[in-house]
Coordinates of C-alpha atoms in Angstrom, one line a residue:
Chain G
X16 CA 10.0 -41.7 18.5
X17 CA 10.6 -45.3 16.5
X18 CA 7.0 -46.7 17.7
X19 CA 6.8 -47.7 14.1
X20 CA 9.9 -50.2 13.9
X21 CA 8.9 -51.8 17.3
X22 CA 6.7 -51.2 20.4
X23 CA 7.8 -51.4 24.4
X24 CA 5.7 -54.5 25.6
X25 CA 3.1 -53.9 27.9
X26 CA 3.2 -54.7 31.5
X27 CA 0.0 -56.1 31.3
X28 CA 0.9 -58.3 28.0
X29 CA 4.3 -59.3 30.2
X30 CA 1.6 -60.3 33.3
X31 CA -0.3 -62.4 31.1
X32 CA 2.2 -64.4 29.4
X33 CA 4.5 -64.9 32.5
X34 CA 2.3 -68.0 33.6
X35 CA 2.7 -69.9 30.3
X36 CA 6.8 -69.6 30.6
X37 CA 6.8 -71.1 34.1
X38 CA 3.8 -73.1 35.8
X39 CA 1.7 -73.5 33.0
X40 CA 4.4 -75.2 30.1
X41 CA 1.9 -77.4 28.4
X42 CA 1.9 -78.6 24.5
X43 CA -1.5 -77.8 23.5
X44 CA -1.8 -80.7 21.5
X45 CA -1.0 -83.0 24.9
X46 CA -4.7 -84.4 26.4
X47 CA -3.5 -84.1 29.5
X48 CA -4.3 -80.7 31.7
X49 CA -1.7 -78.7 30.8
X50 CA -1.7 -79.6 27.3
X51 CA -5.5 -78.5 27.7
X52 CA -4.6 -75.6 30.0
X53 CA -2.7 -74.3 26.6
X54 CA -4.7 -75.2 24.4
X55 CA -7.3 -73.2 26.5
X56 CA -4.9 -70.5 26.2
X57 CA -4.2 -70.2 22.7
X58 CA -7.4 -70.5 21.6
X59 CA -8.6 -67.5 24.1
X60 CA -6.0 -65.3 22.2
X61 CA -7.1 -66.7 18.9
X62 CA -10.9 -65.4 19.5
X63 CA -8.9 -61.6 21.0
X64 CA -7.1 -61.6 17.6
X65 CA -9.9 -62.5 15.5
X66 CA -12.0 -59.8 17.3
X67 CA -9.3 -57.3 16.8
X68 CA -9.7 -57.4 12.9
X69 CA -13.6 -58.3 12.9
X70 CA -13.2 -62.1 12.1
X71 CA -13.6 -65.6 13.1
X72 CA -11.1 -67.5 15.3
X73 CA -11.0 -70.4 12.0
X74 CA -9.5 -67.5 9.6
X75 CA -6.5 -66.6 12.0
X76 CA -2.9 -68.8 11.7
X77 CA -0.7 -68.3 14.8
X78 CA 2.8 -67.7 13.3
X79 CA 6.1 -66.1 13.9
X80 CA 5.4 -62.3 12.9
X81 CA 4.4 -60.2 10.1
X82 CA 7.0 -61.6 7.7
X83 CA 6.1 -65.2 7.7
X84 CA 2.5 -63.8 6.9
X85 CA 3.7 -62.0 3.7
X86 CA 5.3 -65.0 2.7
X87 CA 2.5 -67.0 0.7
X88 CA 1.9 -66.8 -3.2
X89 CA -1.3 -64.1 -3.6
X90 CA -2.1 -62.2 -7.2
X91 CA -2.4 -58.5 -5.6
X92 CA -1.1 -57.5 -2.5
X93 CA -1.4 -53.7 -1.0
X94 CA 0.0 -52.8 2.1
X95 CA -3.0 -51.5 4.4
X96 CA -0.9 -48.2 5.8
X97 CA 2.7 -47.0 4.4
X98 CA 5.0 -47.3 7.5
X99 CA 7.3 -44.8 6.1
X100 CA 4.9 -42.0 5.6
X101 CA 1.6 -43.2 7.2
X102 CA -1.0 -43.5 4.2
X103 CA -3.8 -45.5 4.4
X104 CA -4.5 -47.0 0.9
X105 CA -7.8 -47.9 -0.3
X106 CA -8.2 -51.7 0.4
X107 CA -11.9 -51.1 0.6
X108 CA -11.9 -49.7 -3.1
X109 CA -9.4 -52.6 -4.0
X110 CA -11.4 -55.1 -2.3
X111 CA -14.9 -54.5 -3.8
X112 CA -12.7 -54.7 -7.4
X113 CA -11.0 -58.0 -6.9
X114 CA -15.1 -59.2 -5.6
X115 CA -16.1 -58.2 -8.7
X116 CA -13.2 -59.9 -10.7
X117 CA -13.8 -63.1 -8.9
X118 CA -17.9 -63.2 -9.5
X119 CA -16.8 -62.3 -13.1
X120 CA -15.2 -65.5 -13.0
X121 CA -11.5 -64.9 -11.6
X122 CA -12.0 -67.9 -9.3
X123 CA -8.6 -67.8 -7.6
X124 CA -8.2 -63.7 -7.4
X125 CA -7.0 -63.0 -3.8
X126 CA -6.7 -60.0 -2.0
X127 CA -3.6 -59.9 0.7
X128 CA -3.6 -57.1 2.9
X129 CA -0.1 -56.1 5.3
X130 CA -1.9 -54.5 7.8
X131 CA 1.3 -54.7 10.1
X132 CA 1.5 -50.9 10.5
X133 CA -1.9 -50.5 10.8
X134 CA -3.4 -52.5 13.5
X135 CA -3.6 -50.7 17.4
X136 CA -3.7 -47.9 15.3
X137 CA -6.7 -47.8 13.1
X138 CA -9.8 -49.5 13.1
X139 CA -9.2 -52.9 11.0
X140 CA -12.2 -54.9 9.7
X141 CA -11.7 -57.6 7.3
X142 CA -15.6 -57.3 6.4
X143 CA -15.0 -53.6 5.6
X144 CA -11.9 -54.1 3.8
X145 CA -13.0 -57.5 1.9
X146 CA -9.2 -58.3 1.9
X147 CA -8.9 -62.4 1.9
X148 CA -5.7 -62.4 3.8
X149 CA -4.1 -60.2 6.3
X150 CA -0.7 -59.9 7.9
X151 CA -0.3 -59.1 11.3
X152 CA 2.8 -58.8 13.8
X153 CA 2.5 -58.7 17.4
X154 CA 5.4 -56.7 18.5
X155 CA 4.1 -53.3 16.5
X156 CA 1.0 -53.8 19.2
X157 CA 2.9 -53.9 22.4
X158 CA 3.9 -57.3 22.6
X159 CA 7.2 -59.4 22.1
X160 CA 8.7 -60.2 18.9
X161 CA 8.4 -63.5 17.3
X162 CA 4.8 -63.7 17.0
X163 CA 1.8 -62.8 14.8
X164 CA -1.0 -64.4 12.5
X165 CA -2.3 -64.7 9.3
X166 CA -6.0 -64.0 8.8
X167 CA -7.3 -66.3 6.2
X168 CA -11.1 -66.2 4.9
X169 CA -12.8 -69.4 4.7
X170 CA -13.4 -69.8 1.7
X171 CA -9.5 -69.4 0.9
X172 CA -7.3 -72.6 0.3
X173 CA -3.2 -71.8 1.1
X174 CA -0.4 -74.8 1.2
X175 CA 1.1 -74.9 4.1
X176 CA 4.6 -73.7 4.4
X177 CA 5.5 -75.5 7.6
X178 CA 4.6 -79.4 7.2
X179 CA 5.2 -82.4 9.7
X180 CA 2.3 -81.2 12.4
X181 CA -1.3 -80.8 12.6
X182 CA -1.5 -77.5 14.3
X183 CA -3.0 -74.6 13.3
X184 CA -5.8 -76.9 11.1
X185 CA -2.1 -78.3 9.1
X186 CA -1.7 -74.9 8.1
X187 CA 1.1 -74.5 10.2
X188 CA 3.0 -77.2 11.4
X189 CA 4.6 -77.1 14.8
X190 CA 4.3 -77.0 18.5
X191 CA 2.2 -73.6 19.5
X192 CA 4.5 -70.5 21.0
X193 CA 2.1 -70.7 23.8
X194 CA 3.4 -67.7 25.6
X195 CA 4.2 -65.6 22.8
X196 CA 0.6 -66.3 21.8
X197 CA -1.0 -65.4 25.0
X198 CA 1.0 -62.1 25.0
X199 CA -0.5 -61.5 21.6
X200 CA -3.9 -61.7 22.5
X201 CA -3.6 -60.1 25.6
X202 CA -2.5 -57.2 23.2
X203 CA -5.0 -57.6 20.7
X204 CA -7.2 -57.6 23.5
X205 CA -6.2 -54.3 25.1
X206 CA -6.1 -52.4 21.4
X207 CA -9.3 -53.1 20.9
X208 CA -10.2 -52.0 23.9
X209 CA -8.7 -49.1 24.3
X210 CA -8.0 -47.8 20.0
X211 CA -10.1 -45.0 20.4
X212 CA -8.0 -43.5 23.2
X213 CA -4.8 -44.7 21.8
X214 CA -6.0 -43.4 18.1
X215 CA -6.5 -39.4 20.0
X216 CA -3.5 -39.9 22.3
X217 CA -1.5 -40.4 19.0
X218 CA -3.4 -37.8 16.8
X219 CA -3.2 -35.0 19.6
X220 CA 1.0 -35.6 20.3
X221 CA 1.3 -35.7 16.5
X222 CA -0.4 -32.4 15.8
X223 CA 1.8 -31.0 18.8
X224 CA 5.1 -32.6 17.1
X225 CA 4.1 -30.8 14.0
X226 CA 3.1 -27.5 14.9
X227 CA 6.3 -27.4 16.8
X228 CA 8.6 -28.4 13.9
X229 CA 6.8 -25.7 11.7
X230 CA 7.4 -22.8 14.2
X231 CA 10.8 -23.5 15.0
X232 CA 12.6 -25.2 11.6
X233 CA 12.7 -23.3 8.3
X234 CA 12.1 -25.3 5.3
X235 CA 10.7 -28.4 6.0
X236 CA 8.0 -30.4 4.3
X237 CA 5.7 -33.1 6.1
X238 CA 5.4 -36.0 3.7
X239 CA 2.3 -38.3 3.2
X240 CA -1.6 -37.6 2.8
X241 CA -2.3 -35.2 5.8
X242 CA -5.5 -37.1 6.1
X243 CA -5.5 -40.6 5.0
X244 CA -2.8 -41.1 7.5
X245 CA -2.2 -43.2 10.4
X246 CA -2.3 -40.9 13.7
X247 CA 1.0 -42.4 14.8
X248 CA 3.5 -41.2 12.1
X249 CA 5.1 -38.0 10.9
X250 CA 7.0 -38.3 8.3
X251 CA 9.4 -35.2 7.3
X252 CA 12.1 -34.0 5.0
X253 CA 14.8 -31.7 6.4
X254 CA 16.0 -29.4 3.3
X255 CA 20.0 -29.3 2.5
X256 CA 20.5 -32.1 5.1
X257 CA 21.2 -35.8 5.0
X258 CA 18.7 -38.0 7.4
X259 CA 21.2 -40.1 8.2
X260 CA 23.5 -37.5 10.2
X261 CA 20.5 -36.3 11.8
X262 CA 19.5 -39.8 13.0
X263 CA 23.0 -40.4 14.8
X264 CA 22.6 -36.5 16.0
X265 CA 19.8 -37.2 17.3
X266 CA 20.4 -41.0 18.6
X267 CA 23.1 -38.9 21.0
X268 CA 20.7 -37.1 22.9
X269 CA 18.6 -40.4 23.3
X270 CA 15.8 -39.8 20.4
X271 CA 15.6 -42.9 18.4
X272 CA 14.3 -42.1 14.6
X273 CA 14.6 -44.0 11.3
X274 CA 15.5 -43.0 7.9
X275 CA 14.1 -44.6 4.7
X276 CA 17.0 -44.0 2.7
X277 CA 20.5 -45.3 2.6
X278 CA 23.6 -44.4 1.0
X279 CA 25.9 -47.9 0.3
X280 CA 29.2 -48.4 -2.1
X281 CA 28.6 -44.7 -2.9
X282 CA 25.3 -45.2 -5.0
X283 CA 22.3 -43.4 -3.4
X284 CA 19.6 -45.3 -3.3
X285 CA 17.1 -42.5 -1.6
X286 CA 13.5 -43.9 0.0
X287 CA 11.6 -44.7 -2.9
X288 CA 8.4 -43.6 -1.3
X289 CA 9.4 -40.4 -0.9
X290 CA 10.5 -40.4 -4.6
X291 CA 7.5 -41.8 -5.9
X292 CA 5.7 -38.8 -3.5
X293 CA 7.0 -36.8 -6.4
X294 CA 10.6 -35.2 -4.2
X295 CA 13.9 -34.9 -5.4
X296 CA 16.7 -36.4 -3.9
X297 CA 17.3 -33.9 -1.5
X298 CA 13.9 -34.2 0.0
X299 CA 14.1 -37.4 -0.4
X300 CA 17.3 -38.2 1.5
X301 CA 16.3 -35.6 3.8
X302 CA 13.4 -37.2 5.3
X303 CA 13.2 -38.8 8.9
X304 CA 10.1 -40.7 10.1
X305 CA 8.7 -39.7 13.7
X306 CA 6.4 -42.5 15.1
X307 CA 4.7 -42.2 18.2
X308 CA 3.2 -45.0 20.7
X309 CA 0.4 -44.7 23.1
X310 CA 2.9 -44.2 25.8
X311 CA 4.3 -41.7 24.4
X312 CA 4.3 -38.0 26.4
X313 CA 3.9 -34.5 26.0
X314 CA 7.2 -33.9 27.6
X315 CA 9.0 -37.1 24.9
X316 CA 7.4 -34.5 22.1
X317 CA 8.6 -31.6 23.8
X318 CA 11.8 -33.1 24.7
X319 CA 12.5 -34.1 20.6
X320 CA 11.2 -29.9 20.1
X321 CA 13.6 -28.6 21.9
X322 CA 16.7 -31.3 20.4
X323 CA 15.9 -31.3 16.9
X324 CA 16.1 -27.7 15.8
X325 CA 19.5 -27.6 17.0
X326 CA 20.6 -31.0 15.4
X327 CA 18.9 -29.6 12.3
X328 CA 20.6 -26.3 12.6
X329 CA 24.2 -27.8 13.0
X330 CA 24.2 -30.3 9.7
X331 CA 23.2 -27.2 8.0
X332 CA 25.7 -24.8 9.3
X333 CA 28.0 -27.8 7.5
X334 CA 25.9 -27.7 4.4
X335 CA 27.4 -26.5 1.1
X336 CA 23.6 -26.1 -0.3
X337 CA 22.2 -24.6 2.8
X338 CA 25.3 -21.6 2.6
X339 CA 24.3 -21.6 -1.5
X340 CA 20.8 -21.2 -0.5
X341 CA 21.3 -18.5 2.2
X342 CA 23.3 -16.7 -0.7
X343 CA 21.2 -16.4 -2.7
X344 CA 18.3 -15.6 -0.3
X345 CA 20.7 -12.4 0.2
X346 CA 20.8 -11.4 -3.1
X347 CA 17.0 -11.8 -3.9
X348 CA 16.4 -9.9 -0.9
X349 CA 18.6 -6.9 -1.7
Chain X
X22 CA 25.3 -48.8 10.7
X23 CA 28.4 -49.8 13.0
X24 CA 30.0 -46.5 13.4
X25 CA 32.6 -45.6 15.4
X26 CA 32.4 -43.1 18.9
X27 CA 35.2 -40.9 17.3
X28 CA 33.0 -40.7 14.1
X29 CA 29.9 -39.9 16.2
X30 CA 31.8 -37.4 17.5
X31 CA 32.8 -35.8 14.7
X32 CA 29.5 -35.7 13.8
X33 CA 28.2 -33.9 16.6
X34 CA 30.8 -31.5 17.4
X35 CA 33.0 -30.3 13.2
X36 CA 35.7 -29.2 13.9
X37 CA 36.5 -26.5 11.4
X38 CA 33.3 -26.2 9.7
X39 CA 32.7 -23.3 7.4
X40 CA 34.6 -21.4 5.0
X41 CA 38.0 -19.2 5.2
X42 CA 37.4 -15.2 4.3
X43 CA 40.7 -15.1 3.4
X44 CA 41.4 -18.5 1.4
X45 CA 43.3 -18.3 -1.5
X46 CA 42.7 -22.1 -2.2
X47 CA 38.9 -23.2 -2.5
X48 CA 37.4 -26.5 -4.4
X49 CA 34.2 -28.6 -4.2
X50 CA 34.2 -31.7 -5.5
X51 CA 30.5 -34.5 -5.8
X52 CA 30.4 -37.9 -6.0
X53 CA 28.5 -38.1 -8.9
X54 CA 27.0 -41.4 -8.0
X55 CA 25.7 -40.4 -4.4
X56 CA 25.0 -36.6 -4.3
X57 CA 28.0 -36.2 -0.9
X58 CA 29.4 -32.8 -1.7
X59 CA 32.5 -31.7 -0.4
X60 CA 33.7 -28.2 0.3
X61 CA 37.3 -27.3 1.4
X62 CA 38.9 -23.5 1.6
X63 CA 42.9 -23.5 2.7
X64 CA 44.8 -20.0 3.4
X65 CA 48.2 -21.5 2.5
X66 CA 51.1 -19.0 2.9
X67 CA 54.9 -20.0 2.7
X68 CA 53.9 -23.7 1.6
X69 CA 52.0 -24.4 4.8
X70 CA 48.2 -25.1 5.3
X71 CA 47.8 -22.4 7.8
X72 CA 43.7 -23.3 7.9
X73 CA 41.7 -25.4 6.5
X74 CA 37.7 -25.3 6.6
X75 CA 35.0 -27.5 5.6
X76 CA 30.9 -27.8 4.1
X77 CA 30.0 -31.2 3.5
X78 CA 26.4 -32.7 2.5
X79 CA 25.8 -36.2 2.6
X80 CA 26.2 -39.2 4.4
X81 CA 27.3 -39.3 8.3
X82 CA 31.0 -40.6 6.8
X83 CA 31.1 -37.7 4.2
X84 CA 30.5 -35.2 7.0
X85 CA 33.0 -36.9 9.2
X86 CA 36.0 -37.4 6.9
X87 CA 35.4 -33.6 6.0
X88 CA 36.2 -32.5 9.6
X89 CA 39.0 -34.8 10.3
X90 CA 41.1 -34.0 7.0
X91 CA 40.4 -30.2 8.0
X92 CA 42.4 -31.3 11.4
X93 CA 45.1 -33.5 9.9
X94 CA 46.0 -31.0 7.1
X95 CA 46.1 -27.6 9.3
X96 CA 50.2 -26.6 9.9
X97 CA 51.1 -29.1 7.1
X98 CA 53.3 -28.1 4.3
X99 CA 51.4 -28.6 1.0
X100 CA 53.8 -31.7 0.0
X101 CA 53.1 -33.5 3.0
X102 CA 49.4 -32.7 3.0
X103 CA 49.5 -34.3 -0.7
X104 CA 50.4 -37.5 1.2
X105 CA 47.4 -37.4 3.1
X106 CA 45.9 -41.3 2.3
X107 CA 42.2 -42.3 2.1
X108 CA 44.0 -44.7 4.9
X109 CA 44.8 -42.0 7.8
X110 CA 41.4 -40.6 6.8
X111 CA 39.8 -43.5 7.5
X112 CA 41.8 -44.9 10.8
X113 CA 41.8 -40.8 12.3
X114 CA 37.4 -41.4 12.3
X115 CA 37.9 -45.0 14.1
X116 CA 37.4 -46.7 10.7
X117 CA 34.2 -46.6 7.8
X118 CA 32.3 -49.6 7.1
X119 CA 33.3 -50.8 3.7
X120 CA 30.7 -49.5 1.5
X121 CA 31.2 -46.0 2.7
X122 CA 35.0 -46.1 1.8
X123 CA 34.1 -43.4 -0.8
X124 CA 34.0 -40.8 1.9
X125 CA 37.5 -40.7 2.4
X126 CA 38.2 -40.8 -1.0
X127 CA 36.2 -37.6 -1.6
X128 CA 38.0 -36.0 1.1
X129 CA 41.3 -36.9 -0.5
X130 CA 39.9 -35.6 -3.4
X131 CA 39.0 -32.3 -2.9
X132 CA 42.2 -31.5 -1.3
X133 CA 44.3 -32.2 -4.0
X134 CA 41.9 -30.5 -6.1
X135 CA 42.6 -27.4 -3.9
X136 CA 46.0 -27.8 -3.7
X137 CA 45.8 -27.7 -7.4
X138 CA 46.8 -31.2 -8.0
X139 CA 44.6 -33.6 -10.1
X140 CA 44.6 -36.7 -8.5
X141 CA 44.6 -39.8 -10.4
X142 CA 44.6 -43.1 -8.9
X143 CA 43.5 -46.1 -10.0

């Protein structure tokens, strides 16, 4: 239930990349045939990564993940979904603003995008959006780790960060990740074939996940937009409990989760994004963030539904404000 | 978040959570920079911790420290349960990373606040 922190790779994506890590090792910028063989190769996952996000194969920079891609100097940058909570922002909106900036005579007003979260997971078209750069990672689309790409609109101009090679149109120096690369667009590939399915797969496990959490756990709220959400993520805050207990509680009965907020040198420093929701700290500490991947089942949901109310219901036997809050339950009722 | 099996344990299975009908020493302390809460109740008869129970709200650490002080302190008298360190707390839950330190000193905390001794130490 942590398909927002990383994704199992694909079987297919691990067929499709095993050929470039044994018979087929080539540099793609050797002339020789299997430098051409790779080159062949990267540039096939290039055009399945550019067709993910509606672009051209020019506009995409192979990289190392979704990281590197953040990493360049850009005026306004708005991440495409929340991955704590899910919420699609309004790039579109933001987009058509900076166009209008720029014919104002803003020359050098760019839009960056992190669409990290996002992609697999929601239709993503840079045409639609009118971002000018947009992050991607591989791993969060059910391939390996290490890899992803940097859509870049023509008409944009970015130093590169990694110097001493030509690859990548010397935007990004340094021999091609062949086999990460081929995974990627293997992946890209398969999401864009198969997002619609993915997209109701996701929706239909998250509507069960949250119908079950409202019928069998008292006071809990569901963060985020109910709406503008990705279908994959349900973020929710557990009153008079601490996440972090209910992470390990969980972790024990083999149900990974994550927590946004984290308690160090005895300052709290609770998830801001729940804060800036409009929670206290309590809810705020209290939240956990469900994510579910398209192999994700019926029985995994069912499986967390039948754990979680009893992990839930032991941290609040413990709880001083949960006993308060009984209490005084009592007397209101009487 | 390298914490320990004993700790996890803890965790997963309080020992003597909840509160004493019968205490005749209670006290609650926060940490007033994190929000952890602390709850103990003692019956103490004769000198001796006869039972000790615990609420706690916070971090995994806060929750942890609570249940294991509840185990070290029951059948102590009161003097040796004021020598109870933020030390033994910390080696009895397989040891806290340093930033979460401040659990155990909660827990020593609230015990000497319901043995009715202020603690001060610097």
């Amino acid at each position: 239930m942590d398909n927002s922190a990383t994704t199992p790779v694909d079987r297919r994506v691990v067929e499709a990349m095993m050929p470039y890590l044994t018979e087929k090792f080539g540099n793609p910028s050797s002339v020789h045939f299997y430098g051409q063989e790779a080159r062949a190769a990267v540039d096939r996952a290039r055009r399945e990564v550019a067709a993910l996000i509606n672009a051209r194969p020019n506009e995409i920079v192979l990289l190392s993940g979704g990281t590197e891609a953040n990493n360049d100097t850009v005026l306004i940058t708005v991440m495409l979904a929340n991955n704590e909570i899910g919420t699609v922002q309004p790039i579109a909106e933001i987009g058509t603003l900076v166009r209008e900036l720029r014919a104002g005579g803003r020359k050098y007003l760019w839009l960056h995008t992190d669409g990290v979260q996002a992609l697999g997971r929601m239709p993503v078209n840079v045409e639609t959006l009118g971002c000018d750069l947009l992050s991607m990672s591989a791993h969060k689309l059910h391939a390996p780790q290490g890899v992803g790409a940097l859509y870049v609109r023509r008409s944009v101009r970015l130093a590169p960060q990694n110097i001493g090679g030509h690859q990548e149109r010397e935007r990004r120096g340094g021999t091609e990740a062949v086999s990460m690369i081929v995974a990627f667009g293997t992946a890209a590939a398969l999401a864009r074939e198969e997002l619609d399915a993915r997209i109701a797969h996701m929706r239909a496990l998250r509507a069960r996940f949250e119908a079950g959490v409202t019928e069998r756990i008292s006071d809990v709220i569901f963060n985020g937009d109910t709406e503008r959400r990705l279908p994959h993520i349900s973020n929710v805050s557990f009153r008079f409990i601490e996440g972090e207990g209910l992470l390990i509680n969980l972790d024990m009965q083999g149900v990974a989760v994550s927590t946004g907020s984290a308690c160090s040198s005895g300052s709290l420093e609770p998830s801001p994004v729940i804060r800036a929701l409009g929670r206290g700290d309590e809810l705020a500490r209290g939240s956990i963030r469900f994510s579910i991947g398209k192999d994700t089942t019926d029985e995994d949901i069912d499986y967390v539904l039948e754990v979680l109310p009893r992990a839930v219901e032991n941290l609040r036997r413990l709880s001083p404000l949960y006993q308060q809050a009984i209490a005084e339950r009592a007397c209101t009722a009487v | 978040m390298p914490y320990s099996n004993i700790l996890k344990d803890h965790l997963a299975r309080p020992r003597n959570a909840g509160e004493l009908a019968d205490a005749n020493r209670v006290a609650e302390q926060t940490n007033p920079a994190c929000g952890d809460r602390l709850k103990l109740s003692l019956r103490v008869r004769g000198g001796r911790i006869e039972a000790a129970r615990f609420l706690a709200y916070g971090c995994p650490p806060t929750l942890a420290c609570g249940s294991v002080l509840t185990e070290l302190i029951e059948g102590l008298t009161v003097d040796e349960a004021l020598r109870v360190s933020r030390a033994e707390i910390i080696a009895a839950v397989g040891g806290l990373p340093a930033r979460k330190t401040h659990a155990a000193a909660l827990a020593v905390e609230t015990l000497h606040q319901a043995i009715g001794q202020i603690h001060r130490q610097v």
